[in-house]
Amino acid sequence: MSHNLRPLHDRVIVKRLDVETKTASGIVLPEAAAEKPDQGEVLAIGTGKIIDGKLHPLDVKVGDRVLFGKYAGQSVKIDGQELLVMREEDLFAVVDGK
């Protein structure tokens, strides 16, 4: 999937993670009422940012689970799947899964 897109420089391709559609009390929320999640999985990364003529690689890697702002990135639709293209600086943190 991510082979179709190759981000440039310090950009990353992120797939939003599915949002929970059931509240703690068991009420099922319609898709329109559910908030967009602010977590995602990195599918592809660029080569890095050029600073003072030197290439600095990105801190994130493919497969990382990351946090970002609700309105961060540019939404694109590839093969029917909505993805986000954003700069690494738009990411807030990497979530450690273990």
PDB file of N, CA and C in Angstrom:
ATOM      1  N   MET A   1       0.823  -1.197   0.000  1.00  0.00           N
ATOM      2  CA  MET A   1       0.000   0.000   0.000  1.00  0.00           C
ATOM      3  C   MET A   1       0.862   1.254   0.000  1.00  0.00           C
ATOM      4  N   SER A   2       1.777   1.377   0.958  1.00  0.00           N
ATOM      5  CA  SER A   2       2.596   2.583   1.050  1.00  0.00           C
ATOM      6  C   SER A   2       3.618   2.661  -0.071  1.00  0.00           C
ATOM      7  N   HIS A   3       3.763   1.571  -0.868  1.00  0.00           N
ATOM      8  CA  HIS A   3       4.704   1.591  -1.971  1.00  0.00           C
ATOM      9  C   HIS A   3       4.221   2.521  -3.078  1.00  0.00           C
ATOM     10  N   ASN A   4       2.944   2.878  -3.081  1.00  0.00           N
ATOM     11  CA  ASN A   4       2.410   3.777  -4.091  1.00  0.00           C
ATOM     12  C   ASN A   4       2.790   5.222  -3.819  1.00  0.00           C
ATOM     13  N   LEU A   5       3.107   5.546  -2.581  1.00  0.00           N
ATOM     14  CA  LEU A   5       3.479   6.903  -2.191  1.00  0.00           C
ATOM     15  C   LEU A   5       4.871   6.888  -1.572  1.00  0.00           C
ATOM     16  N   ARG A   6       5.700   7.812  -2.005  1.00  0.00           N
ATOM     17  CA  ARG A   6       7.029   7.974  -1.421  1.00  0.00           C
ATOM     18  C   ARG A   6       7.136   9.428  -0.984  1.00  0.00           C
ATOM     19  N   PRO A   7       7.040   9.694   0.320  1.00  0.00           N
ATOM     20  CA  PRO A   7       7.099  11.078   0.784  1.00  0.00           C
ATOM     21  C   PRO A   7       8.488  11.681   0.560  1.00  0.00           C
ATOM     22  N   LEU A   8       8.523  12.967   0.333  1.00  0.00           N
ATOM     23  CA  LEU A   8       9.768  13.673   0.088  1.00  0.00           C
ATOM     24  C   LEU A   8      10.276  14.343   1.361  1.00  0.00           C
ATOM     25  N   HIS A   9      11.572  14.442   1.468  1.00  0.00           N
ATOM     26  CA  HIS A   9      12.277  15.178   2.523  1.00  0.00           C
ATOM     27  C   HIS A   9      11.823  14.747   3.921  1.00  0.00           C
ATOM     28  N   ASP A  10      11.241  15.676   4.704  1.00  0.00           N
ATOM     29  CA  ASP A  10      10.889  15.385   6.094  1.00  0.00           C
ATOM     30  C   ASP A  10       9.401  15.061   6.262  1.00  0.00           C
ATOM     31  N   ARG A  11       8.776  14.582   5.207  1.00  0.00           N
ATOM     32  CA  ARG A  11       7.347  14.243   5.290  1.00  0.00           C
ATOM     33  C   ARG A  11       7.153  12.769   5.601  1.00  0.00           C
ATOM     34  N   VAL A  12       6.008  12.470   6.214  1.00  0.00           N
ATOM     35  CA  VAL A  12       5.648  11.087   6.545  1.00  0.00           C
ATOM     36  C   VAL A  12       4.225  10.822   6.070  1.00  0.00           C
ATOM     37  N   ILE A  13       3.934   9.559   5.777  1.00  0.00           N
ATOM     38  CA  ILE A  13       2.575   9.124   5.433  1.00  0.00           C
ATOM     39  C   ILE A  13       2.043   8.388   6.654  1.00  0.00           C
ATOM     40  N   VAL A  14       0.871   8.812   7.137  1.00  0.00           N
ATOM     41  CA  VAL A  14       0.286   8.251   8.350  1.00  0.00           C
ATOM     42  C   VAL A  14      -1.122   7.762   8.058  1.00  0.00           C
ATOM     43  N   LYS A  15      -1.442   6.590   8.572  1.00  0.00           N
ATOM     44  CA  LYS A  15      -2.805   6.051   8.494  1.00  0.00           C
ATOM     45  C   LYS A  15      -3.429   6.218   9.874  1.00  0.00           C
ATOM     46  N   ARG A  16      -4.568   6.921   9.921  1.00  0.00           N
ATOM     47  CA  ARG A  16      -5.273   7.088  11.203  1.00  0.00           C
ATOM     48  C   ARG A  16      -5.681   5.724  11.746  1.00  0.00           C
ATOM     49  N   LEU A  17      -5.603   5.579  13.049  1.00  0.00           N
ATOM     50  CA  LEU A  17      -6.066   4.349  13.679  1.00  0.00           C
ATOM     51  C   LEU A  17      -7.568   4.437  13.886  1.00  0.00           C
ATOM     52  N   ASP A  18      -8.231   3.296  13.871  1.00  0.00           N
ATOM     53  CA  ASP A  18      -9.686   3.265  14.020  1.00  0.00           C
ATOM     54  C   ASP A  18     -10.108   3.839  15.357  1.00  0.00           C
ATOM     55  N   VAL A  19     -11.205   4.579  15.315  1.00  0.00           N
ATOM     56  CA  VAL A  19     -11.746   5.186  16.525  1.00  0.00           C
ATOM     57  C   VAL A  19     -12.711   4.199  17.197  1.00  0.00           C
ATOM     58  N   GLU A  20     -12.762   4.249  18.509  1.00  0.00           N
ATOM     59  CA  GLU A  20     -13.683   3.405  19.276  1.00  0.00           C
ATOM     60  C   GLU A  20     -15.096   3.936  19.056  1.00  0.00           C
ATOM     61  N   THR A  21     -16.008   3.081  18.605  1.00  0.00           N
ATOM     62  CA  THR A  21     -17.374   3.528  18.310  1.00  0.00           C
ATOM     63  C   THR A  21     -18.355   3.182  19.417  1.00  0.00           C
ATOM     64  N   LYS A  22     -17.839   2.734  20.548  1.00  0.00           N
ATOM     65  CA  LYS A  22     -18.708   2.408  21.674  1.00  0.00           C
ATOM     66  C   LYS A  22     -18.188   3.136  22.905  1.00  0.00           C
ATOM     67  N   THR A  23     -19.100   3.794  23.644  1.00  0.00           N
ATOM     68  CA  THR A  23     -18.700   4.506  24.851  1.00  0.00           C
ATOM     69  C   THR A  23     -18.461   3.513  25.979  1.00  0.00           C
ATOM     70  N   ALA A  24     -17.924   3.997  27.090  1.00  0.00           N
ATOM     71  CA  ALA A  24     -17.643   3.138  28.245  1.00  0.00           C
ATOM     72  C   ALA A  24     -18.928   2.516  28.800  1.00  0.00           C
ATOM     73  N   SER A  25     -20.044   3.211  28.641  1.00  0.00           N
ATOM     74  CA  SER A  25     -21.312   2.682  29.145  1.00  0.00           C
ATOM     75  C   SER A  25     -22.004   1.751  28.154  1.00  0.00           C
ATOM     76  N   GLY A  26     -21.384   1.542  26.967  1.00  0.00           N
ATOM     77  CA  GLY A  26     -21.924   0.596  26.004  1.00  0.00           C
ATOM     78  C   GLY A  26     -22.762   1.197  24.901  1.00  0.00           C
ATOM     79  N   ILE A  27     -22.865   2.519  24.842  1.00  0.00           N
ATOM     80  CA  ILE A  27     -23.648   3.175  23.798  1.00  0.00           C
ATOM     81  C   ILE A  27     -22.840   3.190  22.508  1.00  0.00           C
ATOM     82  N   VAL A  28     -23.439   2.737  21.417  1.00  0.00           N
ATOM     83  CA  VAL A  28     -22.769   2.711  20.119  1.00  0.00           C
ATOM     84  C   VAL A  28     -22.964   4.067  19.454  1.00  0.00           C
ATOM     85  N   LEU A  29     -21.836   4.686  19.040  1.00  0.00           N
ATOM     86  CA  LEU A  29     -21.891   5.997  18.399  1.00  0.00           C
ATOM     87  C   LEU A  29     -21.948   5.842  16.891  1.00  0.00           C
ATOM     88  N   PRO A  30     -22.777   6.636  16.213  1.00  0.00           N
ATOM     89  CA  PRO A  30     -22.732   6.619  14.749  1.00  0.00           C
ATOM     90  C   PRO A  30     -21.404   7.198  14.278  1.00  0.00           C
ATOM     91  N   GLU A  31     -20.977   6.807  13.090  1.00  0.00           N
ATOM     92  CA  GLU A  31     -19.669   7.234  12.572  1.00  0.00           C
ATOM     93  C   GLU A  31     -19.551   8.750  12.502  1.00  0.00           C
ATOM     94  N   ALA A  32     -20.633   9.429  12.168  1.00  0.00           N
ATOM     95  CA  ALA A  32     -20.597  10.885  12.035  1.00  0.00           C
ATOM     96  C   ALA A  32     -20.363  11.577  13.372  1.00  0.00           C
ATOM     97  N   ALA A  33     -20.793  10.965  14.477  1.00  0.00           N
ATOM     98  CA  ALA A  33     -20.650  11.578  15.791  1.00  0.00           C
ATOM     99  C   ALA A  33     -19.291  11.290  16.417  1.00  0.00           C
ATOM    100  N   ALA A  34     -18.613  10.290  15.933  1.00  0.00           N
ATOM    101  CA  ALA A  34     -17.328   9.910  16.509  1.00  0.00           C
ATOM    102  C   ALA A  34     -16.254  10.916  16.109  1.00  0.00           C
ATOM    103  N   GLU A  35     -15.361  11.233  17.063  1.00  0.00           N
ATOM    104  CA  GLU A  35     -14.264  12.143  16.772  1.00  0.00           C
ATOM    105  C   GLU A  35     -13.187  11.431  15.973  1.00  0.00           C
ATOM    106  N   LYS A  36     -12.490  12.197  15.147  1.00  0.00           N
ATOM    107  CA  LYS A  36     -11.368  11.616  14.414  1.00  0.00           C
ATOM    108  C   LYS A  36     -10.244  11.346  15.413  1.00  0.00           C
ATOM    109  N   PRO A  37      -9.622  10.202  15.323  1.00  0.00           N
ATOM    110  CA  PRO A  37      -8.539   9.907  16.257  1.00  0.00           C
ATOM    111  C   PRO A  37      -7.311  10.755  15.963  1.00  0.00           C
ATOM    112  N   ASP A  38      -6.531  10.988  16.987  1.00  0.00           N
ATOM    113  CA  ASP A  38      -5.311  11.756  16.811  1.00  0.00           C
ATOM    114  C   ASP A  38      -4.087  10.854  16.946  1.00  0.00           C
ATOM    115  N   GLN A  39      -4.279   9.560  16.660  1.00  0.00           N
ATOM    116  CA  GLN A  39      -3.193   8.596  16.633  1.00  0.00           C
ATOM    117  C   GLN A  39      -3.178   7.914  15.284  1.00  0.00           C
ATOM    118  N   GLY A  40      -2.001   7.514  14.868  1.00  0.00           N
ATOM    119  CA  GLY A  40      -1.898   6.828  13.598  1.00  0.00           C
ATOM    120  C   GLY A  40      -0.644   5.986  13.527  1.00  0.00           C
ATOM    121  N   GLU A  41      -0.540   5.250  12.433  1.00  0.00           N
ATOM    122  CA  GLU A  41       0.623   4.406  12.184  1.00  0.00           C
ATOM    123  C   GLU A  41       1.379   4.970  10.989  1.00  0.00           C
ATOM    124  N   VAL A  42       2.692   5.090  11.137  1.00  0.00           N
ATOM    125  CA  VAL A  42       3.536   5.595  10.065  1.00  0.00           C
ATOM    126  C   VAL A  42       3.683   4.503   9.008  1.00  0.00           C
ATOM    127  N   LEU A  43       3.281   4.808   7.762  1.00  0.00           N
ATOM    128  CA  LEU A  43       3.369   3.847   6.663  1.00  0.00           C
ATOM    129  C   LEU A  43       4.605   4.060   5.804  1.00  0.00           C
ATOM    130  N   ALA A  44       5.074   5.309   5.700  1.00  0.00           N
ATOM    131  CA  ALA A  44       6.248   5.610   4.882  1.00  0.00           C
ATOM    132  C   ALA A  44       6.881   6.896   5.388  1.00  0.00           C
ATOM    133  N   ILE A  45       8.196   7.020   5.196  1.00  0.00           N
ATOM    134  CA  ILE A  45       8.905   8.226   5.612  1.00  0.00           C
ATOM    135  C   ILE A  45       9.788   8.716   4.472  1.00  0.00           C
ATOM    136  N   GLY A  46      10.071  10.016   4.493  1.00  0.00           N
ATOM    137  CA  GLY A  46      10.983  10.600   3.525  1.00  0.00           C
ATOM    138  C   GLY A  46      12.428  10.370   3.936  1.00  0.00           C
ATOM    139  N   THR A  47      13.332  10.905   3.150  1.00  0.00           N
ATOM    140  CA  THR A  47      14.755  10.686   3.394  1.00  0.00           C
ATOM    141  C   THR A  47      15.298  11.517   4.546  1.00  0.00           C
ATOM    142  N   GLY A  48      14.691  12.640   4.852  1.00  0.00           N
ATOM    143  CA  GLY A  48      15.156  13.493   5.935  1.00  0.00           C
ATOM    144  C   GLY A  48      15.154  14.950   5.525  1.00  0.00           C
ATOM    145  N   LYS A  49      15.569  15.791   6.453  1.00  0.00           N
ATOM    146  CA  LYS A  49      15.575  17.232   6.223  1.00  0.00           C
ATOM    147  C   LYS A  49      17.007  17.696   6.000  1.00  0.00           C
ATOM    148  N   ILE A  50      17.197  18.580   5.040  1.00  0.00           N
ATOM    149  CA  ILE A  50      18.521  19.120   4.770  1.00  0.00           C
ATOM    150  C   ILE A  50      18.689  20.412   5.572  1.00  0.00           C
ATOM    151  N   ILE A  51      19.669  20.395   6.470  1.00  0.00           N
ATOM    152  CA  ILE A  51      19.973  21.558   7.303  1.00  0.00           C
ATOM    153  C   ILE A  51      21.459  21.860   7.128  1.00  0.00           C
ATOM    154  N   ASP A  52      21.778  23.086   6.751  1.00  0.00           N
ATOM    155  CA  ASP A  52      23.167  23.511   6.528  1.00  0.00           C
ATOM    156  C   ASP A  52      23.892  22.582   5.554  1.00  0.00           C
ATOM    157  N   GLY A  53      23.170  22.117   4.543  1.00  0.00           N
ATOM    158  CA  GLY A  53      23.772  21.268   3.523  1.00  0.00           C
ATOM    159  C   GLY A  53      23.961  19.813   3.912  1.00  0.00           C
ATOM    160  N   LYS A  54      23.514  19.440   5.105  1.00  0.00           N
ATOM    161  CA  LYS A  54      23.652  18.058   5.560  1.00  0.00           C
ATOM    162  C   LYS A  54      22.267  17.428   5.721  1.00  0.00           C
ATOM    163  N   LEU A  55      22.160  16.162   5.351  1.00  0.00           N
ATOM    164  CA  LEU A  55      20.904  15.432   5.467  1.00  0.00           C
ATOM    165  C   LEU A  55      20.760  14.871   6.877  1.00  0.00           C
ATOM    166  N   HIS A  56      19.670  15.241   7.560  1.00  0.00           N
ATOM    167  CA  HIS A  56      19.374  14.742   8.900  1.00  0.00           C
ATOM    168  C   HIS A  56      18.203  13.769   8.788  1.00  0.00           C
ATOM    169  N   PRO A  57      18.428  12.475   9.095  1.00  0.00           N
ATOM    170  CA  PRO A  57      17.343  11.493   8.968  1.00  0.00           C
ATOM    171  C   PRO A  57      16.224  11.754   9.984  1.00  0.00           C
ATOM    172  N   LEU A  58      15.049  11.204   9.702  1.00  0.00           N
ATOM    173  CA  LEU A  58      13.894  11.391  10.574  1.00  0.00           C
ATOM    174  C   LEU A  58      14.023  10.541  11.845  1.00  0.00           C
ATOM    175  N   ASP A  59      13.364  10.996  12.913  1.00  0.00           N
ATOM    176  CA  ASP A  59      13.369  10.257  14.181  1.00  0.00           C
ATOM    177  C   ASP A  59      12.356   9.120  14.185  1.00  0.00           C
ATOM    178  N   VAL A  60      11.310   9.219  13.368  1.00  0.00           N
ATOM    179  CA  VAL A  60      10.292   8.168  13.330  1.00  0.00           C
ATOM    180  C   VAL A  60      10.661   7.144  12.270  1.00  0.00           C
ATOM    181  N   LYS A  61      10.071   5.956  12.401  1.00  0.00           N
ATOM    182  CA  LYS A  61      10.310   4.904  11.412  1.00  0.00           C
ATOM    183  C   LYS A  61       8.978   4.275  11.031  1.00  0.00           C
ATOM    184  N   VAL A  62       8.979   3.552   9.928  1.00  0.00           N
ATOM    185  CA  VAL A  62       7.775   2.880   9.462  1.00  0.00           C
ATOM    186  C   VAL A  62       7.304   1.912  10.550  1.00  0.00           C
ATOM    187  N   GLY A  63       6.013   1.935  10.833  1.00  0.00           N
ATOM    188  CA  GLY A  63       5.436   1.068  11.855  1.00  0.00           C
ATOM    189  C   GLY A  63       5.236   1.745  13.196  1.00  0.00           C
ATOM    190  N   ASP A  64       5.857   2.916  13.407  1.00  0.00           N
ATOM    191  CA  ASP A  64       5.672   3.639  14.669  1.00  0.00           C
ATOM    192  C   ASP A  64       4.230   4.105  14.804  1.00  0.00           C
ATOM    193  N   ARG A  65       3.731   4.060  16.045  1.00  0.00           N
ATOM    194  CA  ARG A  65       2.419   4.617  16.376  1.00  0.00           C
ATOM    195  C   ARG A  65       2.679   6.023  16.898  1.00  0.00           C
ATOM    196  N   VAL A  66       2.048   7.019  16.287  1.00  0.00           N
ATOM    197  CA  VAL A  66       2.357   8.415  16.597  1.00  0.00           C
ATOM    198  C   VAL A  66       1.111   9.200  16.991  1.00  0.00           C
ATOM    199  N   LEU A  67       1.343  10.299  17.718  1.00  0.00           N
ATOM    200  CA  LEU A  67       0.298  11.258  18.085  1.00  0.00           C
ATOM    201  C   LEU A  67       0.475  12.505  17.234  1.00  0.00           C
ATOM    202  N   PHE A  68      -0.639  13.098  16.820  1.00  0.00           N
ATOM    203  CA  PHE A  68      -0.601  14.329  16.028  1.00  0.00           C
ATOM    204  C   PHE A  68      -1.852  15.134  16.311  1.00  0.00           C
ATOM    205  N   GLY A  69      -1.872  16.385  15.884  1.00  0.00           N
ATOM    206  CA  GLY A  69      -3.022  17.258  16.090  1.00  0.00           C
ATOM    207  C   GLY A  69      -4.220  16.837  15.256  1.00  0.00           C
ATOM    208  N   LYS A  70      -5.404  17.171  15.714  1.00  0.00           N
ATOM    209  CA  LYS A  70      -6.641  16.777  15.035  1.00  0.00           C
ATOM    210  C   LYS A  70      -6.696  17.259  13.588  1.00  0.00           C
ATOM    211  N   TYR A  71      -6.117  18.412  13.324  1.00  0.00           N
ATOM    212  CA  TYR A  71      -6.205  18.995  11.980  1.00  0.00           C
ATOM    213  C   TYR A  71      -4.852  18.998  11.277  1.00  0.00           C
ATOM    214  N   ALA A  72      -3.934  18.167  11.723  1.00  0.00           N
ATOM    215  CA  ALA A  72      -2.589  18.118  11.133  1.00  0.00           C
ATOM    216  C   ALA A  72      -2.603  17.370   9.803  1.00  0.00           C
ATOM    217  N   GLY A  73      -1.724  17.759   8.933  1.00  0.00           N
ATOM    218  CA  GLY A  73      -1.509  17.023   7.695  1.00  0.00           C
ATOM    219  C   GLY A  73      -2.511  17.318   6.598  1.00  0.00           C
ATOM    220  N   GLN A  74      -2.170  16.802   5.427  1.00  0.00           N
ATOM    221  CA  GLN A  74      -3.028  16.913   4.237  1.00  0.00           C
ATOM    222  C   GLN A  74      -3.628  15.542   3.975  1.00  0.00           C
ATOM    223  N   SER A  75      -4.937  15.461   3.909  1.00  0.00           N
ATOM    224  CA  SER A  75      -5.614  14.190   3.676  1.00  0.00           C
ATOM    225  C   SER A  75      -5.587  13.837   2.195  1.00  0.00           C
ATOM    226  N   VAL A  76      -5.220  12.590   1.887  1.00  0.00           N
ATOM    227  CA  VAL A  76      -5.234  12.082   0.510  1.00  0.00           C
ATOM    228  C   VAL A  76      -5.914  10.720   0.526  1.00  0.00           C
ATOM    229  N   LYS A  77      -6.546  10.385  -0.589  1.00  0.00           N
ATOM    230  CA  LYS A  77      -7.219   9.095  -0.692  1.00  0.00           C
ATOM    231  C   LYS A  77      -6.511   8.268  -1.758  1.00  0.00           C
ATOM    232  N   ILE A  78      -5.941   7.136  -1.352  1.00  0.00           N
ATOM    233  CA  ILE A  78      -5.211   6.243  -2.248  1.00  0.00           C
ATOM    234  C   ILE A  78      -5.820   4.852  -2.126  1.00  0.00           C
ATOM    235  N   ASP A  79      -6.215   4.270  -3.256  1.00  0.00           N
ATOM    236  CA  ASP A  79      -6.814   2.936  -3.277  1.00  0.00           C
ATOM    237  C   ASP A  79      -7.980   2.819  -2.293  1.00  0.00           C
ATOM    238  N   GLY A  80      -8.775   3.894  -2.175  1.00  0.00           N
ATOM    239  CA  GLY A  80      -9.948   3.882  -1.309  1.00  0.00           C
ATOM    240  C   GLY A  80      -9.645   4.055   0.165  1.00  0.00           C
ATOM    241  N   GLN A  81      -8.396   4.296   0.510  1.00  0.00           N
ATOM    242  CA  GLN A  81      -8.010   4.449   1.915  1.00  0.00           C
ATOM    243  C   GLN A  81      -7.555   5.881   2.161  1.00  0.00           C
ATOM    244  N   GLU A  82      -8.068   6.495   3.237  1.00  0.00           N
ATOM    245  CA  GLU A  82      -7.689   7.868   3.563  1.00  0.00           C
ATOM    246  C   GLU A  82      -6.391   7.875   4.361  1.00  0.00           C
ATOM    247  N   LEU A  83      -5.412   8.616   3.868  1.00  0.00           N
ATOM    248  CA  LEU A  83      -4.108   8.728   4.516  1.00  0.00           C
ATOM    249  C   LEU A  83      -3.793  10.192   4.750  1.00  0.00           C
ATOM    250  N   LEU A  84      -2.844  10.446   5.635  1.00  0.00           N
ATOM    251  CA  LEU A  84      -2.388  11.805   5.904  1.00  0.00           C
ATOM    252  C   LEU A  84      -0.937  11.950   5.495  1.00  0.00           C
ATOM    253  N   VAL A  85      -0.628  13.063   4.840  1.00  0.00           N
ATOM    254  CA  VAL A  85       0.751  13.409   4.519  1.00  0.00           C
ATOM    255  C   VAL A  85       1.078  14.620   5.382  1.00  0.00           C
ATOM    256  N   MET A  86       2.125  14.502   6.200  1.00  0.00           N
ATOM    257  CA  MET A  86       2.483  15.607   7.092  1.00  0.00           C
ATOM    258  C   MET A  86       3.988  15.658   7.301  1.00  0.00           C
ATOM    259  N   ARG A  87       4.452  16.777   7.775  1.00  0.00           N
ATOM    260  CA  ARG A  87       5.857  16.921   8.120  1.00  0.00           C
ATOM    261  C   ARG A  87       6.110  16.252   9.467  1.00  0.00           C
ATOM    262  N   GLU A  88       7.319  15.784   9.651  1.00  0.00           N
ATOM    263  CA  GLU A  88       7.657  15.142  10.924  1.00  0.00           C
ATOM    264  C   GLU A  88       7.439  16.100  12.096  1.00  0.00           C
ATOM    265  N   GLU A  89       7.654  17.384  11.893  1.00  0.00           N
ATOM    266  CA  GLU A  89       7.492  18.357  12.981  1.00  0.00           C
ATOM    267  C   GLU A  89       6.038  18.495  13.422  1.00  0.00           C
ATOM    268  N   ASP A  90       5.073  17.998  12.621  1.00  0.00           N
ATOM    269  CA  ASP A  90       3.661  18.021  12.998  1.00  0.00           C
ATOM    270  C   ASP A  90       3.307  16.883  13.953  1.00  0.00           C
ATOM    271  N   LEU A  91       4.205  15.929  14.109  1.00  0.00           N
ATOM    272  CA  LEU A  91       3.985  14.817  15.040  1.00  0.00           C
ATOM    273  C   LEU A  91       4.372  15.255  16.441  1.00  0.00           C
ATOM    274  N   PHE A  92       3.563  14.844  17.433  1.00  0.00           N
ATOM    275  CA  PHE A  92       3.833  15.221  18.812  1.00  0.00           C
ATOM    276  C   PHE A  92       4.706  14.203  19.539  1.00  0.00           C
ATOM    277  N   ALA A  93       4.446  12.908  19.296  1.00  0.00           N
ATOM    278  CA  ALA A  93       5.143  11.875  20.064  1.00  0.00           C
ATOM    279  C   ALA A  93       4.988  10.512  19.386  1.00  0.00           C
ATOM    280  N   VAL A  94       5.868   9.605  19.772  1.00  0.00           N
ATOM    281  CA  VAL A  94       5.764   8.197  19.377  1.00  0.00           C
ATOM    282  C   VAL A  94       5.216   7.462  20.591  1.00  0.00           C
ATOM    283  N   VAL A  95       4.178   6.647  20.383  1.00  0.00           N
ATOM    284  CA  VAL A  95       3.541   5.897  21.469  1.00  0.00           C
ATOM    285  C   VAL A  95       4.256   4.551  21.586  1.00  0.00           C
ATOM    286  N   ASP A  96       4.787   4.283  22.764  1.00  0.00           N
ATOM    287  CA  ASP A  96       5.412   2.980  23.011  1.00  0.00           C
ATOM    288  C   ASP A  96       4.321   1.977  23.329  1.00  0.00           C
ATOM    289  N   GLY A  97       4.277   0.903  22.561  1.00  0.00           N
ATOM    290  CA  GLY A  97       3.204  -0.078  22.717  1.00  0.00           C
ATOM    291  C   GLY A  97       3.433  -1.096  23.823  1.00  0.00           C
ATOM    292  N   LYS A  98       4.627  -1.183  24.341  1.00  0.00           N
ATOM    293  CA  LYS A  98       4.914  -2.225  25.343  1.00  0.00           C
ATOM    294  C   LYS A  98       5.340  -1.650  26.646  1.00  0.00           C
TER     295      LYS A  98
END
